Coordinates of C-alpha atoms and ligand atoms in Angstrom, one line a residue:
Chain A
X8 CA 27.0 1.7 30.8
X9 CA 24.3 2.7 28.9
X10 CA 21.9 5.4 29.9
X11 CA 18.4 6.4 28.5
X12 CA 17.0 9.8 28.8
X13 CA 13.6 8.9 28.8
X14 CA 12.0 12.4 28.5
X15 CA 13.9 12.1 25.1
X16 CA 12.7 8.4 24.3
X17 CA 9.8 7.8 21.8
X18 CA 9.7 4.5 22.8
X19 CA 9.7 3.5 18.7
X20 CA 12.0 0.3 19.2
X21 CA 14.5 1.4 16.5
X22 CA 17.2 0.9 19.1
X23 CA 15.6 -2.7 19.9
X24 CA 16.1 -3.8 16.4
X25 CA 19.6 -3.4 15.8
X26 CA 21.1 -4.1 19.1
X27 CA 23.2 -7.8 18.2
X28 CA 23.0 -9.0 21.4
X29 CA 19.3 -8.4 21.9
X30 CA 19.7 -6.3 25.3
X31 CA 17.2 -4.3 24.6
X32 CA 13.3 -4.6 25.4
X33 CA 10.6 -2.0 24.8
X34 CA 7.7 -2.8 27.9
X35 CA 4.9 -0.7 26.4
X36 CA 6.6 3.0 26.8
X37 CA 9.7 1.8 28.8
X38 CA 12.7 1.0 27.5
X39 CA 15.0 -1.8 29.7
X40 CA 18.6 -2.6 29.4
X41 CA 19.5 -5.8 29.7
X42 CA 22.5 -7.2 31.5
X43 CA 23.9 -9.1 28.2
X44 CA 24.5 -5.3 26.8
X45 CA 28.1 -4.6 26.0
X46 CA 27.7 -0.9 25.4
X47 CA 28.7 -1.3 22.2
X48 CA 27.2 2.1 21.4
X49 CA 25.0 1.0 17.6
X50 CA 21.5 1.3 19.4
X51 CA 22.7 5.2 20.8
X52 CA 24.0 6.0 16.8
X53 CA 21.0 5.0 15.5
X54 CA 18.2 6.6 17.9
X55 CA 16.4 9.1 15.9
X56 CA 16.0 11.5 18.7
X57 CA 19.3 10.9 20.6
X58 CA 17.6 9.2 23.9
X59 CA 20.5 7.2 24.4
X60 CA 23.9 7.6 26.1
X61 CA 27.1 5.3 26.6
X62 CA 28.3 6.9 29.6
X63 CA 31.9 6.4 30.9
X64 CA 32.6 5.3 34.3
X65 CA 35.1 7.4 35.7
Chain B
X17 CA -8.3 -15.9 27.7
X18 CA -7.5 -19.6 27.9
X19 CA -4.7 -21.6 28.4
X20 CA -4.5 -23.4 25.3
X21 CA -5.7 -22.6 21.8
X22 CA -4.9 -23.5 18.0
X23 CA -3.6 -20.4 17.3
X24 CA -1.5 -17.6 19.6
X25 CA -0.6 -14.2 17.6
X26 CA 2.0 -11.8 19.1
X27 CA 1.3 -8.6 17.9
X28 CA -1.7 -6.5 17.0
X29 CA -0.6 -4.7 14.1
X30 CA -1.8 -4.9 10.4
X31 CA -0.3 -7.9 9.9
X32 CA -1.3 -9.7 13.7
X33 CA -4.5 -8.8 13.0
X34 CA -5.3 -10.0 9.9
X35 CA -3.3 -13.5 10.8
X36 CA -5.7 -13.6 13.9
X37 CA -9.1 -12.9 11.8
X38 CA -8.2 -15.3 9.0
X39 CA -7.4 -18.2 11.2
X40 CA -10.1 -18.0 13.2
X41 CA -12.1 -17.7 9.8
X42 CA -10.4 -20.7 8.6
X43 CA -12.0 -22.7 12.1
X44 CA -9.1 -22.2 14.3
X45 CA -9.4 -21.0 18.4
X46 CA -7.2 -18.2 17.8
X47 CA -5.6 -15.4 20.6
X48 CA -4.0 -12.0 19.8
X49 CA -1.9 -10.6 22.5
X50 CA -0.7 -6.7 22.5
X51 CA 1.9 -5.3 24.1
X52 CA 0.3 -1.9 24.3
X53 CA -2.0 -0.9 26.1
X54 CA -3.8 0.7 23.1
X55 CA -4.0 -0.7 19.7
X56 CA -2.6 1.6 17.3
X57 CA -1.0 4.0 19.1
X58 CA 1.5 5.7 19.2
X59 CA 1.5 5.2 15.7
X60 CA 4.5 4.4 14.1
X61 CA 3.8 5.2 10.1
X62 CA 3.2 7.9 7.5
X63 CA 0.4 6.1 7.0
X64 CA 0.4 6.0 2.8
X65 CA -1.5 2.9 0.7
X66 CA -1.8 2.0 -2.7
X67 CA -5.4 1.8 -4.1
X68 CA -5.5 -1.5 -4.8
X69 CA -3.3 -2.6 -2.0
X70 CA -5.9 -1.5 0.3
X71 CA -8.6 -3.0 -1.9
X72 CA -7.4 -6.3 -1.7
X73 CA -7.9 -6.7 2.4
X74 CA -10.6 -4.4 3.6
X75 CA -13.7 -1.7 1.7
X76 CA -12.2 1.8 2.6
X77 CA -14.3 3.6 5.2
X78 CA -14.2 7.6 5.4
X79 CA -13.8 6.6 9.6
X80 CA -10.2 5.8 9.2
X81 CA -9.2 7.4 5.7
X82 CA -7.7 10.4 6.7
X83 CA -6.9 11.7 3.0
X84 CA -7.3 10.4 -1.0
X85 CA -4.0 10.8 -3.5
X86 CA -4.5 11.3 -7.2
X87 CA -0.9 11.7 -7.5
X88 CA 2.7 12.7 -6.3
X89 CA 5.5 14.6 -6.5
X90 CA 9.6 13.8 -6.5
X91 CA 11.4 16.8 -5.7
X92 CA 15.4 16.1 -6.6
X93 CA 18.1 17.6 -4.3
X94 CA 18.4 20.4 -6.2
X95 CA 14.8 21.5 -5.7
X96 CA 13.7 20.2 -9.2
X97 CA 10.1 18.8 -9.3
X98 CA 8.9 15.4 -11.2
X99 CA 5.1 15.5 -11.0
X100 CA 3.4 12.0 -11.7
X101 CA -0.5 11.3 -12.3
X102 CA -2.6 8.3 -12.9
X103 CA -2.9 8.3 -17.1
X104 CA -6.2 8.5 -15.9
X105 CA -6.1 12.4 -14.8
X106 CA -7.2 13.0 -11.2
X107 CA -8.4 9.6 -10.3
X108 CA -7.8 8.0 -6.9
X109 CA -4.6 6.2 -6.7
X110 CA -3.7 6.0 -3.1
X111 CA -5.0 6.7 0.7
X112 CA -3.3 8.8 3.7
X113 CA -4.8 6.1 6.3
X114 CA -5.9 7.3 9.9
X115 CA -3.5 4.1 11.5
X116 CA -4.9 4.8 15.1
X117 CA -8.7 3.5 13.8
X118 CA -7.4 1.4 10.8
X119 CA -5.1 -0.6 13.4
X120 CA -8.0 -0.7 15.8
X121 CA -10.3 -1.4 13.1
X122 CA -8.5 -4.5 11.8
X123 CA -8.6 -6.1 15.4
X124 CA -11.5 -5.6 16.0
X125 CA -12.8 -7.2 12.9
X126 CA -10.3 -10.3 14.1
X127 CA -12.3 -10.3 17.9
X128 CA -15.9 -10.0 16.1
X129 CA -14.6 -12.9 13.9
X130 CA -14.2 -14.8 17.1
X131 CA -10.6 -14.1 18.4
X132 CA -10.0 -13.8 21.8
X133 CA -7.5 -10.4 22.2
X134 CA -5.9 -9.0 24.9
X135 CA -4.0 -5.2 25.2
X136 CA -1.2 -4.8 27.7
X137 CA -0.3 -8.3 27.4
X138 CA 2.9 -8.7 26.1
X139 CA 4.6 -12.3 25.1
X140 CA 8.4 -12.2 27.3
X141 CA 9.9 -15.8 26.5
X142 CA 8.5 -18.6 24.7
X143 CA 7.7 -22.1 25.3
X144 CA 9.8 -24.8 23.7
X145 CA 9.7 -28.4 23.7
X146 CA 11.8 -30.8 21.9
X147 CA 12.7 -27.4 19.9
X148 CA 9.1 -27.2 18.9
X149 CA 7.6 -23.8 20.0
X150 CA 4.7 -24.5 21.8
X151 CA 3.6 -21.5 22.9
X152 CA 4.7 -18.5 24.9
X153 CA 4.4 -17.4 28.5
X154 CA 2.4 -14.1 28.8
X155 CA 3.1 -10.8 31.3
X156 CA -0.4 -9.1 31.2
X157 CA -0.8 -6.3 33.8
X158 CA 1.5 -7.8 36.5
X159 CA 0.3 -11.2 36.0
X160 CA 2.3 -14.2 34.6
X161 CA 0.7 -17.1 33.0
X162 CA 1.1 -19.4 30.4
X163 CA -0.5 -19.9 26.6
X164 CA 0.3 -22.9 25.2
X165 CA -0.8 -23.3 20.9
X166 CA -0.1 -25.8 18.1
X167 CA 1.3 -23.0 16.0
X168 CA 2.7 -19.1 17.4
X169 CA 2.6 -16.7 15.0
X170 CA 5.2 -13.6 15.4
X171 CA 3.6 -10.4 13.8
X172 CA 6.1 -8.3 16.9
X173 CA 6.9 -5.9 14.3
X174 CA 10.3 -3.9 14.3
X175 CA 11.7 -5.2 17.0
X176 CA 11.3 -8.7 16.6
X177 CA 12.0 -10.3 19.3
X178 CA 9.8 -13.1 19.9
X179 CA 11.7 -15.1 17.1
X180 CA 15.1 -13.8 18.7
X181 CA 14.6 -15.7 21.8
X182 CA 13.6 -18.7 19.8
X183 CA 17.2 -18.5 18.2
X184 CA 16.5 -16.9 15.3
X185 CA 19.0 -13.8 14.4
X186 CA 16.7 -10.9 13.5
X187 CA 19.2 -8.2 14.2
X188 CA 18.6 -5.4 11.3
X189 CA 22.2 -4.2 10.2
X190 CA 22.9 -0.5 10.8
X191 CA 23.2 0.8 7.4
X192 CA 19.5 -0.6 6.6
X193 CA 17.3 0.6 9.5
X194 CA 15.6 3.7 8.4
X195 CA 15.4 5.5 11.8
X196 CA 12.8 8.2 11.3
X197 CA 10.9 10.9 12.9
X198 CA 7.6 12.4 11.8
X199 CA 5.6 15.3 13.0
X200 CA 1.8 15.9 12.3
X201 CA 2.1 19.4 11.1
X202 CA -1.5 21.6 11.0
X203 CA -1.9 24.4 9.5
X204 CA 0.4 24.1 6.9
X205 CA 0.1 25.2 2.5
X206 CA 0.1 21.9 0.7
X207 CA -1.8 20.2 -2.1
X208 CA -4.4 17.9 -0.2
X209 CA -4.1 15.6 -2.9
X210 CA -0.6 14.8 -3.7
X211 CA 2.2 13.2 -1.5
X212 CA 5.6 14.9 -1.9
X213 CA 8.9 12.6 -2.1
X214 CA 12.2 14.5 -0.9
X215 CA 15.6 13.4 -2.0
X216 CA 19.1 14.2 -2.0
X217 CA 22.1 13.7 0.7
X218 CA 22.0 17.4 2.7
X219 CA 18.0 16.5 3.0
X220 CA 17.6 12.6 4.2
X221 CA 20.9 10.9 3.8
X222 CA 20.3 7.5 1.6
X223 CA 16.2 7.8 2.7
X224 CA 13.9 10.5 1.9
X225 CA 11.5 13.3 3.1
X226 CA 7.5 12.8 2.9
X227 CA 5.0 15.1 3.0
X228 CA 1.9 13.2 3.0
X229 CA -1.2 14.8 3.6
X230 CA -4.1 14.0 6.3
X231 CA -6.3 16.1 5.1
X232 CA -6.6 20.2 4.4
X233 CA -3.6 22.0 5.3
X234 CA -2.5 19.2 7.4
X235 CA 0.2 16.4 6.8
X236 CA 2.8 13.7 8.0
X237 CA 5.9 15.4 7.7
X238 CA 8.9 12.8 8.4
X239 CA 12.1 12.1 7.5
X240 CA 13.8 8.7 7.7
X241 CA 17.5 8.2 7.3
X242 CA 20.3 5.3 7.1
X243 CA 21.5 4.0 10.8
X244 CA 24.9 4.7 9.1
X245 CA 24.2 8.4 9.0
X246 CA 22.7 8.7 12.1
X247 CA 24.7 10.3 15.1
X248 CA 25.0 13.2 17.4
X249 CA 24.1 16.3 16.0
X250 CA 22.6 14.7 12.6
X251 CA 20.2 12.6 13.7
X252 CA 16.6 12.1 11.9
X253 CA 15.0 14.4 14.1
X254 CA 17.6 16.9 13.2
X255 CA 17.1 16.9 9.8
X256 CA 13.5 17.0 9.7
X257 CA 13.1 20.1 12.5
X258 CA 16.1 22.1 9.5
X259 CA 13.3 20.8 7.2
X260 CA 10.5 22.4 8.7
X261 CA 12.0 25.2 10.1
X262 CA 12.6 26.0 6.6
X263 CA 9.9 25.2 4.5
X264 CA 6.9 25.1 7.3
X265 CA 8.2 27.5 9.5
X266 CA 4.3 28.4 11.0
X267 CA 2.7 24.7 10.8
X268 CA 1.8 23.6 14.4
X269 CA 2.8 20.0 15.5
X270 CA 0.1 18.3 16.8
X271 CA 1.8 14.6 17.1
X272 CA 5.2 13.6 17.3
X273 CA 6.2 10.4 16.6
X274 CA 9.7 8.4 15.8
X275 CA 9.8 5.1 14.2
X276 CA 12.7 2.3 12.9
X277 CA 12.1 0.8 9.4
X278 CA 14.2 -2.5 7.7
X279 CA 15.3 -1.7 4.5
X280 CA 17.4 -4.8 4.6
X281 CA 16.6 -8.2 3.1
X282 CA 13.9 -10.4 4.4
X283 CA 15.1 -13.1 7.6
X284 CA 16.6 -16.1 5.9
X285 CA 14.0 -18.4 6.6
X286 CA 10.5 -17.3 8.4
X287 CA 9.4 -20.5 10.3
X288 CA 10.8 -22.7 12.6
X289 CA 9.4 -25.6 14.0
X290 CA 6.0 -24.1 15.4
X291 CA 6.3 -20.9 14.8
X292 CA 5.5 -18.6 11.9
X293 CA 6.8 -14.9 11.3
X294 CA 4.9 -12.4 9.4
X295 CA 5.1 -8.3 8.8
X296 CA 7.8 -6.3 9.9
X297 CA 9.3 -9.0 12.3
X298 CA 10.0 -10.9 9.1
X299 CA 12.1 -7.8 7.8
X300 CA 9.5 -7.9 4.3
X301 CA 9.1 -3.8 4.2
X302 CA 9.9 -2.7 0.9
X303 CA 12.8 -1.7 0.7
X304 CA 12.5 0.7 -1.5
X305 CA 9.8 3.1 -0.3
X306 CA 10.0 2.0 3.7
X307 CA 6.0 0.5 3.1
X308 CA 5.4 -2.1 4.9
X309 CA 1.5 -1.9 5.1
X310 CA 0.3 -4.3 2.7
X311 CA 3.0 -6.8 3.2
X312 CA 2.4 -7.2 6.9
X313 CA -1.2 -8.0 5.5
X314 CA -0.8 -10.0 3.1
X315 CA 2.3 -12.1 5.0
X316 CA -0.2 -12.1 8.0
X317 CA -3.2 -13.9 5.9
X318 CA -1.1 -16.4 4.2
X319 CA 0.4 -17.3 7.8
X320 CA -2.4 -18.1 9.1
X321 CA -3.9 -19.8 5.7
X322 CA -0.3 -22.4 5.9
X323 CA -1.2 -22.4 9.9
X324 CA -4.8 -23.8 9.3
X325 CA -3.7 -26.5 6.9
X326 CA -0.8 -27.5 9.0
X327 CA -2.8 -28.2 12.0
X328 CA -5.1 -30.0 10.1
X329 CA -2.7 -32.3 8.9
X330 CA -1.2 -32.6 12.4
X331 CA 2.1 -31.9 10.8
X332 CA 3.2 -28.1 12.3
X333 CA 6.8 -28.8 11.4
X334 CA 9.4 -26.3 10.1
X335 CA 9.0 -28.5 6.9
X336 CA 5.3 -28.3 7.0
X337 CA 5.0 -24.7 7.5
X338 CA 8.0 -24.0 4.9
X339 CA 5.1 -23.8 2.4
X340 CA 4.2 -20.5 3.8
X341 CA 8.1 -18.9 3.6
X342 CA 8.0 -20.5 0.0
X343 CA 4.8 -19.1 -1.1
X344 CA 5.8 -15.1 -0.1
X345 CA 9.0 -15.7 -1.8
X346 CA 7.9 -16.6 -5.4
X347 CA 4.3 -14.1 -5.0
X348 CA 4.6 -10.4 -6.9
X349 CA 4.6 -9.6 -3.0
X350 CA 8.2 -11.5 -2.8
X351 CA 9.8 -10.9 -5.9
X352 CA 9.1 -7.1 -5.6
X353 CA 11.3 -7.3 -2.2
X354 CA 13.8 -8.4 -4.4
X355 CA 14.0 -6.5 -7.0
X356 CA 13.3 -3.4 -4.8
X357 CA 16.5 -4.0 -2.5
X358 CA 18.3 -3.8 -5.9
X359 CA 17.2 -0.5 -6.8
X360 CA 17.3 0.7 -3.2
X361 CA 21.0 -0.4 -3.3
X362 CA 21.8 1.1 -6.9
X363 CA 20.2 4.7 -5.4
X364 CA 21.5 5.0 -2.2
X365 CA 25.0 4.9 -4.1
X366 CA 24.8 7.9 -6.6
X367 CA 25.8 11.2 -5.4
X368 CA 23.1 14.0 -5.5
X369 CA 24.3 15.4 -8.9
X370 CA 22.7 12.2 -10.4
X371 CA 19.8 11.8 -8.9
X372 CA 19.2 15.6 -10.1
X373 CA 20.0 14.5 -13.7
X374 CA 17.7 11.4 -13.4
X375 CA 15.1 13.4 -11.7
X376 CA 15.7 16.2 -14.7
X377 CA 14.8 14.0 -17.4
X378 CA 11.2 14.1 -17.5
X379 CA 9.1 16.9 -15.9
X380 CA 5.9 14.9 -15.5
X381 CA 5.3 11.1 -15.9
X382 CA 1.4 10.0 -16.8
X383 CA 1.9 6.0 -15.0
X384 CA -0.9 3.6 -16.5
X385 CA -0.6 1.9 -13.1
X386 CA 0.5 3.9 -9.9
X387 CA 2.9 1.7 -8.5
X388 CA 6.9 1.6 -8.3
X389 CA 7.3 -1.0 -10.5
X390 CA 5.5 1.0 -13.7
X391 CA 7.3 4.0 -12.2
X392 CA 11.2 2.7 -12.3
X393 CA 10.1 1.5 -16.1
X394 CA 9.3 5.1 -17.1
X395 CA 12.9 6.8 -15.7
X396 CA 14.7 3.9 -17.8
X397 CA 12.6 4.5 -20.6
X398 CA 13.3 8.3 -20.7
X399 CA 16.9 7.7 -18.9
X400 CA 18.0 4.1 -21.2
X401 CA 21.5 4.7 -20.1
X402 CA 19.9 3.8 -16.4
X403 CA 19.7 -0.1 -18.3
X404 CA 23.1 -0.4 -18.6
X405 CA 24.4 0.8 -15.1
X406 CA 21.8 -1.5 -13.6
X407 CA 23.3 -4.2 -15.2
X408 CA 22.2 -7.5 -14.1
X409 CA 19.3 -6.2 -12.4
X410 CA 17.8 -5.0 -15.3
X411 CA 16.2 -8.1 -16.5
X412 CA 14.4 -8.0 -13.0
X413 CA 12.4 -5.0 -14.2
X414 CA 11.6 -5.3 -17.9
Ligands
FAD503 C1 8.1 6.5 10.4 C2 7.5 5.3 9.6 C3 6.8 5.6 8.5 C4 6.2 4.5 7.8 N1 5.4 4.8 6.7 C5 4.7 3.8 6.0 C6 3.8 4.1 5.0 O1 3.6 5.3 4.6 N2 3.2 3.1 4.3 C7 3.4 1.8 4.7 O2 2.9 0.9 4.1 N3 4.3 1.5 5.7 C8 4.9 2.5 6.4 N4 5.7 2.2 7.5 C9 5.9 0.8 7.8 C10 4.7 0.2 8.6 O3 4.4 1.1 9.7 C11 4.9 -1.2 9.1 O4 5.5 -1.9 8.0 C12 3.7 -1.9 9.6 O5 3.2 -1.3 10.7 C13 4.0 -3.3 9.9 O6 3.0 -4.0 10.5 P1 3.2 -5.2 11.5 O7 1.9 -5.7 11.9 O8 4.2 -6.1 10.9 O9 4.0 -4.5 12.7 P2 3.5 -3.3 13.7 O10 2.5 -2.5 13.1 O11 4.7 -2.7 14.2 O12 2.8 -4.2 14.9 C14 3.6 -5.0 15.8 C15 2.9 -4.9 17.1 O13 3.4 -6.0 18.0 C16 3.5 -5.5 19.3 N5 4.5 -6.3 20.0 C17 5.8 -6.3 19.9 N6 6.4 -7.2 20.7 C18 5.4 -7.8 21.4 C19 5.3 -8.8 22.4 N7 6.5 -9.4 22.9 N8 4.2 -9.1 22.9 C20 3.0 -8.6 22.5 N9 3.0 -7.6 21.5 C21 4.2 -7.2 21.0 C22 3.9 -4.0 19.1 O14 3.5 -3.3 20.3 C23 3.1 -3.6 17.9 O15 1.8 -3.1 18.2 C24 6.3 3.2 8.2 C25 7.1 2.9 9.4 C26 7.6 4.0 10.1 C27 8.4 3.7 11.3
SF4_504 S1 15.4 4.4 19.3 FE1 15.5 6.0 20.8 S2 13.4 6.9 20.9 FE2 13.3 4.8 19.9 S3 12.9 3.5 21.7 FE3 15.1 3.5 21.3 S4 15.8 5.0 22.7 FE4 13.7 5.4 22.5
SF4_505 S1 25.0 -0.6 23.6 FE1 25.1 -2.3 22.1 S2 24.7 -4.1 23.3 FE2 24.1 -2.4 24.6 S3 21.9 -2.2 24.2 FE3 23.0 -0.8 22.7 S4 23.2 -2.0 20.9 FE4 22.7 -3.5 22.5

């Protein structure tokens, strides 16, 4: 899944314009994923301050 | 706020608010809705403006210019510095903006005009009949309601997603968002007068470095790099806080911001059946220099000029309003876009030992008119091997 460390996020909306499936939507300063998200990791490469995680299920 | 009006704008940015003002100047009923609760802010710029860019739109005001440029400076990777001045020696060429006021400044003039605006108000799915966009429904403050308009104009900015959920792909590819960070930096030595350019791969891999100032010893200092370059340990934010660290090592952060810009080629077509896309959400930054300013403004006016006659007509078809993707395509506004993505594409590609030898070949450049364009003609013109590895594109710039 995909995780965000919101006392990292900036809430900029970088993440928000490259995601290809559109999962992701900035409400004011929050960020939400959305259920289409494939954790496909792009939005978490891109992040300019590294807010964002794929994390691993175990 | 009513349920119906000629005109609904999503977006209060530059290029939202200058849509909203115009239509409503042009006779429409006209409603701007912001996601934020406060226009403006966080601002997401380094807040730079050509002279006459500004000119065009709105009389500066000393309330929201935070700073006046007579010139700049290009510093290659290797440290080397190209300094260029107006030909006219220290006059005004460009403004350090204050976004926060000048954002607020622009909607307000739109409300005055007769707009109806509302902040924390955000636009979550639109309305679409017969695949005509008829309007959009509207999340303001915990309440859900409905706005239905002849025409909706999507000024949503980076993250574009109004025009998404009408089907239209506006997914920036990773190598061309510049994700960027930027720190308001006080205290620091710089001229007051001059905005500094950084380039080179160890500094802001295929983007740049700004210092721009906001006034005495105070600046936006930001760094925006590719998406491809962009990962753990080497993010934006990384380079920038090596940057400062190094060469600002007692300025004082005051603001701290981060920020996405499309350095990619504009959406394949900007209107749909009701619906009209202006500023960032259309991808028209410049692709070159990451400005995005003026083109969000002057996008924003003509949308609402082609939204005006369209509604007159009763004709708001995506063949009606293909007069306004048309228009920005063939202006100096759209061709720049063009030709820009060229250059931006020809840079990005040479290693750091030639940019140093491009940046090498003239030690001070005197531009008749301060823009890019007069600018990439004087590096051919000292550099004319430049013509023939631009090839084609050449022709584009002569
Ligand atoms: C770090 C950085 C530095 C930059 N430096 C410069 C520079 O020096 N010079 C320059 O010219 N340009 C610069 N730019 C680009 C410039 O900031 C943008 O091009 C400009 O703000 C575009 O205006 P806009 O109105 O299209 O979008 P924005 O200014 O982004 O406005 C869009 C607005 O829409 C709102 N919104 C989004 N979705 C919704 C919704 N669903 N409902 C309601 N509201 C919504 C957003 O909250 C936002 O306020 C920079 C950008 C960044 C990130
Ligand atoms: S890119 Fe990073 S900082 Fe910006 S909104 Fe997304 S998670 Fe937050
Ligand atoms: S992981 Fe991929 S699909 Fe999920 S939000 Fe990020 S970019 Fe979108």
């Amino acid at each position: 899944m995909l995780k965000v460390h919101r006392d990292i996020c900036g809430y900029c909306g970088c993440c928000v314009s490259v995601c290809p499936e559109g999962a992701l939507e900035l409400i004011d300063a929050y960020l939400c994923v959305e259920k289409s998200c494939t954790v496909c990791g792009i939005c978490a490469k891109v992040c300019p301050l590294g807010a964002l995680e794929v994390a691993h299920e175990k | 706020m009513k349920n119906k009006y000629d005109v609904l704008v999503i977006g209060g940015g530059p290029a939202g608010a200058i849509a909203a003002k115009t239509a409503v100047e042009k006779g429409l009923s006209v409603c701007l809705v912001e996601k934020r609760p406060a226009i403006g802010a966080p601002v997401r710029c380094a807040e730079g403006l050509g002279k006459e860019a500004l000119h065009e739109f709105i009389d500066p005001d000393p309330k929201w210019i935070s700073a006046e440029m007579t010139g700049a400076s290009i510093i290659a990777p290797d440290g080397f510095l190209m300094k260029l001045e107006s030909q006219l020696a220290g006059s005004k060429v460009g403004y350090i903006l204050d976004r926060k006021v000048f954002d607020r400044e622009l909607v307000w003039k739109a409300a005055e005009a007769g707009a109806d605006v509302a902040v924390k108000t955000r636009a979550s799915a639109p309305i679409i009949n017969n695949g005509c966009i008829q309007g959009a429904k509207i999340e303001s403050c915990g309440k859900v309601s409905k706005i239905a308009a002849d025409i909706v104009i999507a000024a949503d900015g980076v993250e574009s997603k109004f025009s998404r959920w009408c089907g239209i792909d506006t997914t920036v590819p990773v190598r061309e968002i510049m994700s960027s960070v930027q720190y308001v930096l006080a205290d620091i030595d710089i001229d007051q007068h001059s905005t500094v350019f950084y380039l080179g791969n160890e500094i802001a891999p295929e983007g740049y470095l700004w210092v721009f100032p906001k006034g005495d010893r105070t600046a936006n200092v930001g760094v925006g790099i590719s998406g491809k370059k962009s990962g753990e340990g080497h993010r934006a934010k990384d380079y920038l806080d090596r940057f400062v660290k190094k060469t600002f090592p007692h300025g004082k952060p005051i603001e701290y911001i981060a920020g996405g810009v499309s350095v990619c080629r504009p959406l394949e077509c900007t209107v749909a059946d009701g619906l009209i896309i202006a500023g960032d959400a259309a991808r028209v930054v410049d692709p070159l220099t990451g400005g995005g300013i003026y083109n969000g403004m002057y996008t924003g006016r003509l949308a609402a000029e082609v939204a005006a006659e369209c509604i007159e007509t009763g004709d708001v078809s995506r063949t009606a309003l293909m007069k306004y993707d048309k228009t920005w395509r063939t202006s100096k506004m759209g061709k720049a876009l063009v030709r820009n993505y060229h250059i931006k594409e020809y840079l990005i590609r040479q290693p750091d030992a030639k940019l140093n030898e491009i940046i090498h070949s003239v030690s001070k450049l005197n531009l008749r008119d301060f823009t890019t364009l007069s600018l990439i003609k004087e590096i051919i013109r000292v550099n004319p091997k430049l013509m023939l590895e631009l090839g084609t594109l050449a022709a584009s710039i002569r």
